[in-house]
mmCIF file of C-alpha atoms in Angstrom:
data_model
loop_
_atom_site.group_PDB
_atom_site.id
_atom_site.type_symbol
_atom_site.label_atom_id
_atom_site.label_comp_id
_atom_site.label_asym_id
_atom_site.label_seq_id
_atom_site.Cartn_x
_atom_site.Cartn_y
_atom_site.Cartn_z
ATOM 1 C CA GLU A 10 -16.314 18.899 -11.767
ATOM 2 C CA ALA A 11 -17.995 15.712 -11.212
ATOM 3 C CA GLY A 12 -16.374 13.435 -8.735
ATOM 4 C CA VAL A 13 -15.602 9.573 -9.014
ATOM 5 C CA THR A 14 -18.928 7.663 -9.527
ATOM 6 C CA GLN A 15 -19.535 4.029 -8.784
ATOM 7 C CA SER A 16 -22.445 1.621 -9.246
ATOM 8 C CA PRO A 17 -24.238 -0.154 -7.873
ATOM 9 C CA ARG A 18 -24.120 1.609 -4.280
ATOM 10 C CA TYR A 19 -24.963 -1.688 -2.679
ATOM 11 C CA ALA A 20 -25.270 -5.549 -3.718
ATOM 12 C CA VAL A 21 -26.558 -8.435 -1.905
ATOM 13 C CA LEU A 22 -25.827 -12.043 -3.120
ATOM 14 C CA GLN A 23 -25.636 -15.508 -2.245
ATOM 15 C CA GLU A 24 -22.341 -17.455 -2.110
ATOM 16 C CA GLY A 25 -21.342 -18.543 -5.567
ATOM 17 C CA GLN A 26 -22.924 -15.760 -7.380
ATOM 18 C CA ALA A 27 -21.108 -13.343 -9.529
ATOM 19 C CA VAL A 28 -21.228 -9.550 -9.371
ATOM 20 C CA SER A 29 -19.711 -6.660 -11.230
ATOM 21 C CA PHE A 30 -18.775 -3.073 -10.058
ATOM 22 C CA TRP A 31 -18.457 -0.133 -12.283
ATOM 23 C CA CYS A 32 -16.303 2.887 -11.829
ATOM 24 C CA ASP A 33 -16.185 6.187 -13.592
ATOM 25 C CA PRO A 34 -13.242 8.264 -12.604
ATOM 26 C CA ILE A 35 -12.781 11.991 -12.902
ATOM 27 C CA SER A 36 -12.409 12.952 -16.458
ATOM 28 C CA GLY A 37 -8.753 13.263 -17.697
ATOM 29 C CA HIS A 38 -7.469 11.024 -14.701
ATOM 30 C CA ASP A 39 -5.099 8.484 -16.055
ATOM 31 C CA THR A 40 -4.481 6.445 -13.046
ATOM 32 C CA LEU A 41 -7.538 4.402 -11.425
ATOM 33 C CA TYR A 42 -7.459 2.271 -8.266
ATOM 34 C CA TRP A 43 -9.798 -0.450 -6.914
ATOM 35 C CA TYR A 44 -9.591 -0.917 -2.969
ATOM 36 C CA GLN A 45 -11.448 -3.385 -0.706
ATOM 37 C CA GLN A 46 -12.400 -2.123 2.643
ATOM 38 C CA PRO A 47 -13.684 -4.985 5.090
ATOM 39 C CA ARG A 48 -15.886 -3.626 7.843
ATOM 40 C CA ASP A 49 -13.809 -1.888 10.636
ATOM 41 C CA GLN A 50 -10.662 -2.066 8.698
ATOM 42 C CA GLY A 51 -8.846 0.365 6.444
ATOM 43 C CA PRO A 52 -8.891 0.135 2.630
ATOM 44 C CA GLN A 53 -6.561 -2.358 0.965
ATOM 45 C CA LEU A 54 -5.442 -1.686 -2.439
ATOM 46 C CA LEU A 55 -6.422 -4.678 -5.063
ATOM 47 C CA VAL A 56 -5.359 -3.356 -8.368
ATOM 48 C CA TYR A 57 -4.493 -0.047 -10.183
ATOM 49 C CA PHE A 58 -4.324 0.992 -13.827
ATOM 50 C CA ARG A 59 -2.394 3.553 -15.740
ATOM 51 C CA ASP A 60 -4.743 4.282 -18.675
ATOM 52 C CA GLU A 61 -5.750 0.808 -19.992
ATOM 53 C CA ALA A 62 -2.794 -0.942 -18.508
ATOM 54 C CA VAL A 63 -2.549 -2.878 -15.369
ATOM 55 C CA ILE A 64 0.328 -1.551 -13.096
ATOM 56 C CA ASP A 65 -0.046 -3.722 -10.004
ATOM 57 C CA ASN A 66 -2.481 -6.565 -9.407
ATOM 58 C CA SER A 67 -0.462 -8.589 -6.844
ATOM 59 C CA GLN A 68 -3.176 -8.167 -4.103
ATOM 60 C CA LEU A 69 -6.028 -9.262 -6.623
ATOM 61 C CA PRO A 70 -7.297 -12.784 -5.806
ATOM 62 C CA SER A 71 -6.829 -13.714 -9.421
ATOM 63 C CA ASP A 72 -8.861 -16.959 -9.207
ATOM 64 C CA ARG A 73 -12.184 -15.228 -8.578
ATOM 65 C CA PHE A 74 -11.531 -11.571 -9.078
ATOM 66 C CA SER A 75 -10.839 -9.644 -12.381
ATOM 67 C CA ALA A 76 -10.557 -5.950 -13.409
ATOM 68 C CA VAL A 77 -10.548 -4.191 -16.732
ATOM 69 C CA ARG A 78 -10.179 -0.805 -18.011
ATOM 70 C CA PRO A 79 -10.290 -1.064 -21.731
ATOM 71 C CA LYS A 80 -10.268 2.383 -23.022
ATOM 72 C CA GLY A 81 -8.538 3.904 -20.213
ATOM 73 C CA THR A 82 -11.552 5.651 -18.745
ATOM 74 C CA ASN A 83 -14.255 3.616 -17.099
ATOM 75 C CA SER A 84 -13.414 0.273 -15.203
ATOM 76 C CA THR A 85 -15.277 -2.736 -14.024
ATOM 77 C CA LEU A 86 -14.223 -4.861 -11.379
ATOM 78 C CA LYS A 87 -15.888 -8.522 -11.288
ATOM 79 C CA ILE A 88 -16.044 -11.255 -8.495
ATOM 80 C CA GLN A 89 -16.773 -14.620 -9.863
ATOM 81 C CA SER A 90 -18.241 -17.078 -7.307
ATOM 82 C CA ALA A 91 -18.401 -14.803 -4.420
ATOM 83 C CA LYS A 92 -17.445 -15.793 -0.856
ATOM 84 C CA GLN A 93 -18.589 -14.647 2.592
ATOM 85 C CA GLY A 94 -15.158 -13.299 3.076
ATOM 86 C CA ASP A 95 -15.604 -10.901 0.132
ATOM 87 C CA THR A 96 -18.378 -8.965 2.181
ATOM 88 C CA ALA A 97 -16.762 -5.351 2.104
ATOM 89 C CA THR A 98 -16.968 -1.904 0.691
ATOM 90 C CA TYR A 99 -15.212 -1.587 -2.619
ATOM 91 C CA LEU A 100 -13.736 1.676 -3.397
ATOM 92 C CA CYS A 101 -12.583 3.323 -6.638
ATOM 93 C CA ALA A 102 -10.341 6.147 -6.573
ATOM 94 C CA SER A 103 -8.558 8.163 -9.585
ATOM 95 C CA SER A 104 -5.516 10.547 -9.846
ATOM 96 C CA LEU A 105 -4.342 12.799 -12.491
ATOM 97 C CA ILE A 106 -0.699 11.649 -12.728
ATOM 98 C CA ASN A 107 1.823 9.505 -10.847
ATOM 99 C CA TYR A 108 2.396 10.341 -7.043
ATOM 100 C CA ALA A 109 -0.914 12.613 -7.222
ATOM 101 C CA GLU A 110 -3.752 12.832 -4.799
ATOM 102 C CA GLN A 111 -6.181 10.137 -5.094
ATOM 103 C CA PHE A 112 -9.935 11.025 -5.241
ATOM 104 C CA PHE A 113 -12.226 8.309 -3.988
ATOM 105 C CA GLY A 114 -15.759 7.578 -4.947
ATOM 106 C CA PRO A 115 -18.649 6.597 -2.469
ATOM 107 C CA GLY A 116 -18.074 2.892 -2.800
ATOM 108 C CA THR A 117 -20.158 -0.257 -3.227
ATOM 109 C CA ARG A 118 -21.172 -2.128 -0.417
ATOM 110 C CA LEU A 119 -21.162 -5.735 -1.049
ATOM 111 C CA THR A 120 -22.823 -8.302 1.365
ATOM 112 C CA VAL A 121 -22.201 -12.211 0.733
ATOM 113 C CA LEU A 122 -24.875 -14.149 2.389
ATOM 114 C CA GLN B 2 5.788 -4.911 4.182
ATOM 115 C CA GLN B 3 4.576 -1.638 5.382
ATOM 116 C CA LYS B 4 2.510 -1.693 8.731
ATOM 117 C CA VAL B 5 0.285 1.300 9.642
ATOM 118 C CA GLN B 6 -1.467 1.332 13.196
ATOM 119 C CA GLN B 7 -3.805 4.074 14.404
ATOM 120 C CA SER B 8 -4.784 4.757 17.949
ATOM 121 C CA PRO B 9 -6.982 5.224 19.687
ATOM 122 C CA GLU B 10 -9.552 2.944 17.936
ATOM 123 C CA SER B 11 -12.318 5.198 19.016
ATOM 124 C CA LEU B 12 -12.358 8.586 20.708
ATOM 125 C CA THR B 13 -15.230 10.904 22.170
ATOM 126 C CA VAL B 14 -14.805 14.497 22.685
ATOM 127 C CA SER B 15 -16.980 17.416 23.494
ATOM 128 C CA GLU B 16 -17.768 20.038 20.891
ATOM 129 C CA GLY B 17 -15.155 22.734 20.818
ATOM 130 C CA ALA B 18 -12.376 20.429 22.629
ATOM 131 C CA MET B 19 -9.291 19.434 20.841
ATOM 132 C CA ALA B 20 -9.100 15.918 19.225
ATOM 133 C CA SER B 21 -5.993 14.190 18.769
ATOM 134 C CA LEU B 22 -5.403 11.138 16.776
ATOM 135 C CA ASN B 23 -2.111 9.068 16.320
ATOM 136 C CA CYS B 24 -0.711 6.870 13.491
ATOM 137 C CA THR B 25 2.588 4.789 13.370
ATOM 138 C CA PHE B 26 4.169 3.259 10.501
ATOM 139 C CA SER B 27 6.993 0.649 10.130
ATOM 140 C CA ASP B 28 8.889 1.893 7.070
ATOM 141 C CA GLY B 29 11.066 4.868 7.803
ATOM 142 C CA THR B 30 11.804 5.662 4.068
ATOM 143 C CA SER B 31 8.102 6.553 3.440
ATOM 144 C CA ASN B 32 7.601 10.111 2.382
ATOM 145 C CA ASN B 33 3.937 10.706 1.746
ATOM 146 C CA PHE B 34 1.371 10.873 4.736
ATOM 147 C CA ARG B 35 -2.391 11.665 4.453
ATOM 148 C CA TRP B 36 -5.214 11.876 6.805
ATOM 149 C CA TYR B 37 -8.617 11.165 5.513
ATOM 150 C CA ARG B 38 -12.094 11.405 6.898
ATOM 151 C CA GLN B 39 -14.830 8.790 5.904
ATOM 152 C CA HIS B 40 -18.583 9.564 6.730
ATOM 153 C CA SER B 41 -20.773 6.713 6.698
ATOM 154 C CA ALA B 42 -21.653 5.425 3.183
ATOM 155 C CA LYS B 43 -19.446 8.138 1.695
ATOM 156 C CA GLY B 44 -16.103 8.213 -0.203
ATOM 157 C CA LEU B 45 -12.868 9.167 1.600
ATOM 158 C CA GLU B 46 -12.163 12.892 1.954
ATOM 159 C CA VAL B 47 -8.631 13.900 2.297
ATOM 160 C CA LEU B 48 -8.006 16.442 5.187
ATOM 161 C CA VAL B 49 -4.214 17.007 5.134
ATOM 162 C CA SER B 50 -1.296 15.881 3.208
ATOM 163 C CA ILE B 51 2.346 16.091 4.614
ATOM 164 C CA PHE B 52 5.553 15.228 2.922
ATOM 165 C CA SER B 53 8.205 16.373 5.501
ATOM 166 C CA ASP B 54 8.883 16.470 9.202
ATOM 167 C CA GLY B 55 7.191 19.139 11.064
ATOM 168 C CA GLU B 56 3.462 20.642 10.955
ATOM 169 C CA LYS B 57 1.062 21.220 8.217
ATOM 170 C CA GLU B 58 -2.321 23.162 8.945
ATOM 171 C CA GLU B 59 -5.450 22.924 6.676
ATOM 172 C CA GLY B 60 -7.966 25.042 8.468
ATOM 173 C CA ARG B 61 -9.176 23.212 11.693
ATOM 174 C CA PHE B 62 -6.997 20.286 10.884
ATOM 175 C CA THR B 63 -3.140 20.139 11.624
ATOM 176 C CA ALA B 64 -0.849 17.174 10.819
ATOM 177 C CA HIS B 65 2.399 16.642 12.713
ATOM 178 C CA LEU B 66 5.123 14.334 11.062
ATOM 179 C CA ASN B 67 8.119 12.797 12.927
ATOM 180 C CA ARG B 68 9.917 10.248 10.632
ATOM 181 C CA ALA B 69 12.504 9.495 13.205
ATOM 182 C CA ASN B 70 9.878 8.278 15.528
ATOM 183 C CA LEU B 71 7.715 6.700 12.745
ATOM 184 C CA HIS B 72 4.707 8.840 13.846
ATOM 185 C CA VAL B 73 2.164 11.094 12.384
ATOM 186 C CA SER B 74 -0.654 12.765 14.327
ATOM 187 C CA LEU B 75 -3.694 14.641 13.345
ATOM 188 C CA HIS B 76 -5.116 17.375 15.683
ATOM 189 C CA ILE B 77 -8.614 18.772 15.147
ATOM 190 C CA ARG B 78 -9.301 22.311 16.489
ATOM 191 C CA GLU B 79 -12.777 22.921 17.687
ATOM 192 C CA PRO B 80 -14.509 19.899 16.643
ATOM 193 C CA GLN B 81 -18.203 19.857 15.776
ATOM 194 C CA PRO B 82 -20.753 17.149 15.752
ATOM 195 C CA SER B 83 -20.406 16.929 11.889
ATOM 196 C CA ASP B 84 -16.783 15.969 12.436
ATOM 197 C CA SER B 85 -18.054 12.492 13.741
ATOM 198 C CA ALA B 86 -16.647 10.112 11.282
ATOM 199 C CA VAL B 87 -13.800 7.526 10.665
ATOM 200 C CA TYR B 88 -10.445 8.947 10.340
ATOM 201 C CA LEU B 89 -8.006 7.048 8.511
ATOM 202 C CA CYS B 90 -4.305 7.504 8.199
ATOM 203 C CA ALA B 91 -2.421 6.641 4.773
ATOM 204 C CA VAL B 92 1.191 6.170 4.034
ATOM 205 C CA SER B 93 3.004 5.848 0.781
ATOM 206 C CA GLY B 94 6.353 6.196 -0.829
ATOM 207 C CA ALA B 95 9.696 4.568 -0.832
ATOM 208 C CA THR B 96 9.678 0.916 -1.246
ATOM 209 C CA GLY B 97 5.915 0.747 -1.961
ATOM 210 C CA GLY B 98 6.051 3.529 -4.391
ATOM 211 C CA ASN B 99 3.884 6.596 -4.142
ATOM 212 C CA ASN B 100 0.829 5.321 -5.681
ATOM 213 C CA LYS B 101 0.261 2.409 -3.103
ATOM 214 C CA LEU B 102 -1.382 3.735 -0.044
ATOM 215 C CA THR B 103 -1.309 1.626 2.991
ATOM 216 C CA PHE B 104 -3.977 2.629 5.307
ATOM 217 C CA GLY B 105 -4.521 2.284 9.138
ATOM 218 C CA GLN B 106 -7.525 0.417 10.504
ATOM 219 C CA GLY B 107 -9.099 4.010 11.407
ATOM 220 C CA THR B 108 -10.231 5.838 14.499
ATOM 221 C CA VAL B 109 -13.870 6.426 15.140
ATOM 222 C CA LEU B 110 -14.273 9.980 16.117
ATOM 223 C CA SER B 111 -17.527 10.947 17.995
ATOM 224 C CA VAL B 112 -18.105 14.709 18.915
ATOM 225 C CA ILE B 113 -20.887 15.169 21.328
ATOM 226 C CA PRO B 114 -22.780 18.540 21.437
#
């Protein structure tokens, strides 16, 4: 069974540029999560979906970050006008049902210069 | 808001010696506790999940939960150099809901031959 896949694996950009991250969850998993993991810290939940619906985006900086999962499968996280403080690894995870184990992808390591 | 703290920040042990990691949490109504391992540039791998007070063993990894003391620990028996990684404690349940994992900042484990 294929795991959670993410792309790109690395991204380097200047402040003010935009970037998108893509996540393909495990087939059949209805719940998808995006986490931000700054260097030397634990992951922090940004947003999660059940199918195509956003369940909780309370920690997503809504002025510059957006996330979609239009068909309830793949998902895209976008940062408009990136800042140096956005430098982190962005992790995607998926789970089969509510309360179930989350399976994590390898992450996208973002550096904003 | 749930706070999760891990100690020590870093730990060096010799191959074959027991490694012990600690995690404290602030919300005593939490009911889901997980230990993850994160190798550099890789996703999180769940090691042990524990949901009730006591002990849970998964191979060489044993978690101990004491909710009255707001404490969960991980013990690694006969650690090997390949166990060198960041270990993350994650807590969920109760007020945050079971989907919202709150992570500690991690313990960096180094196992020397």
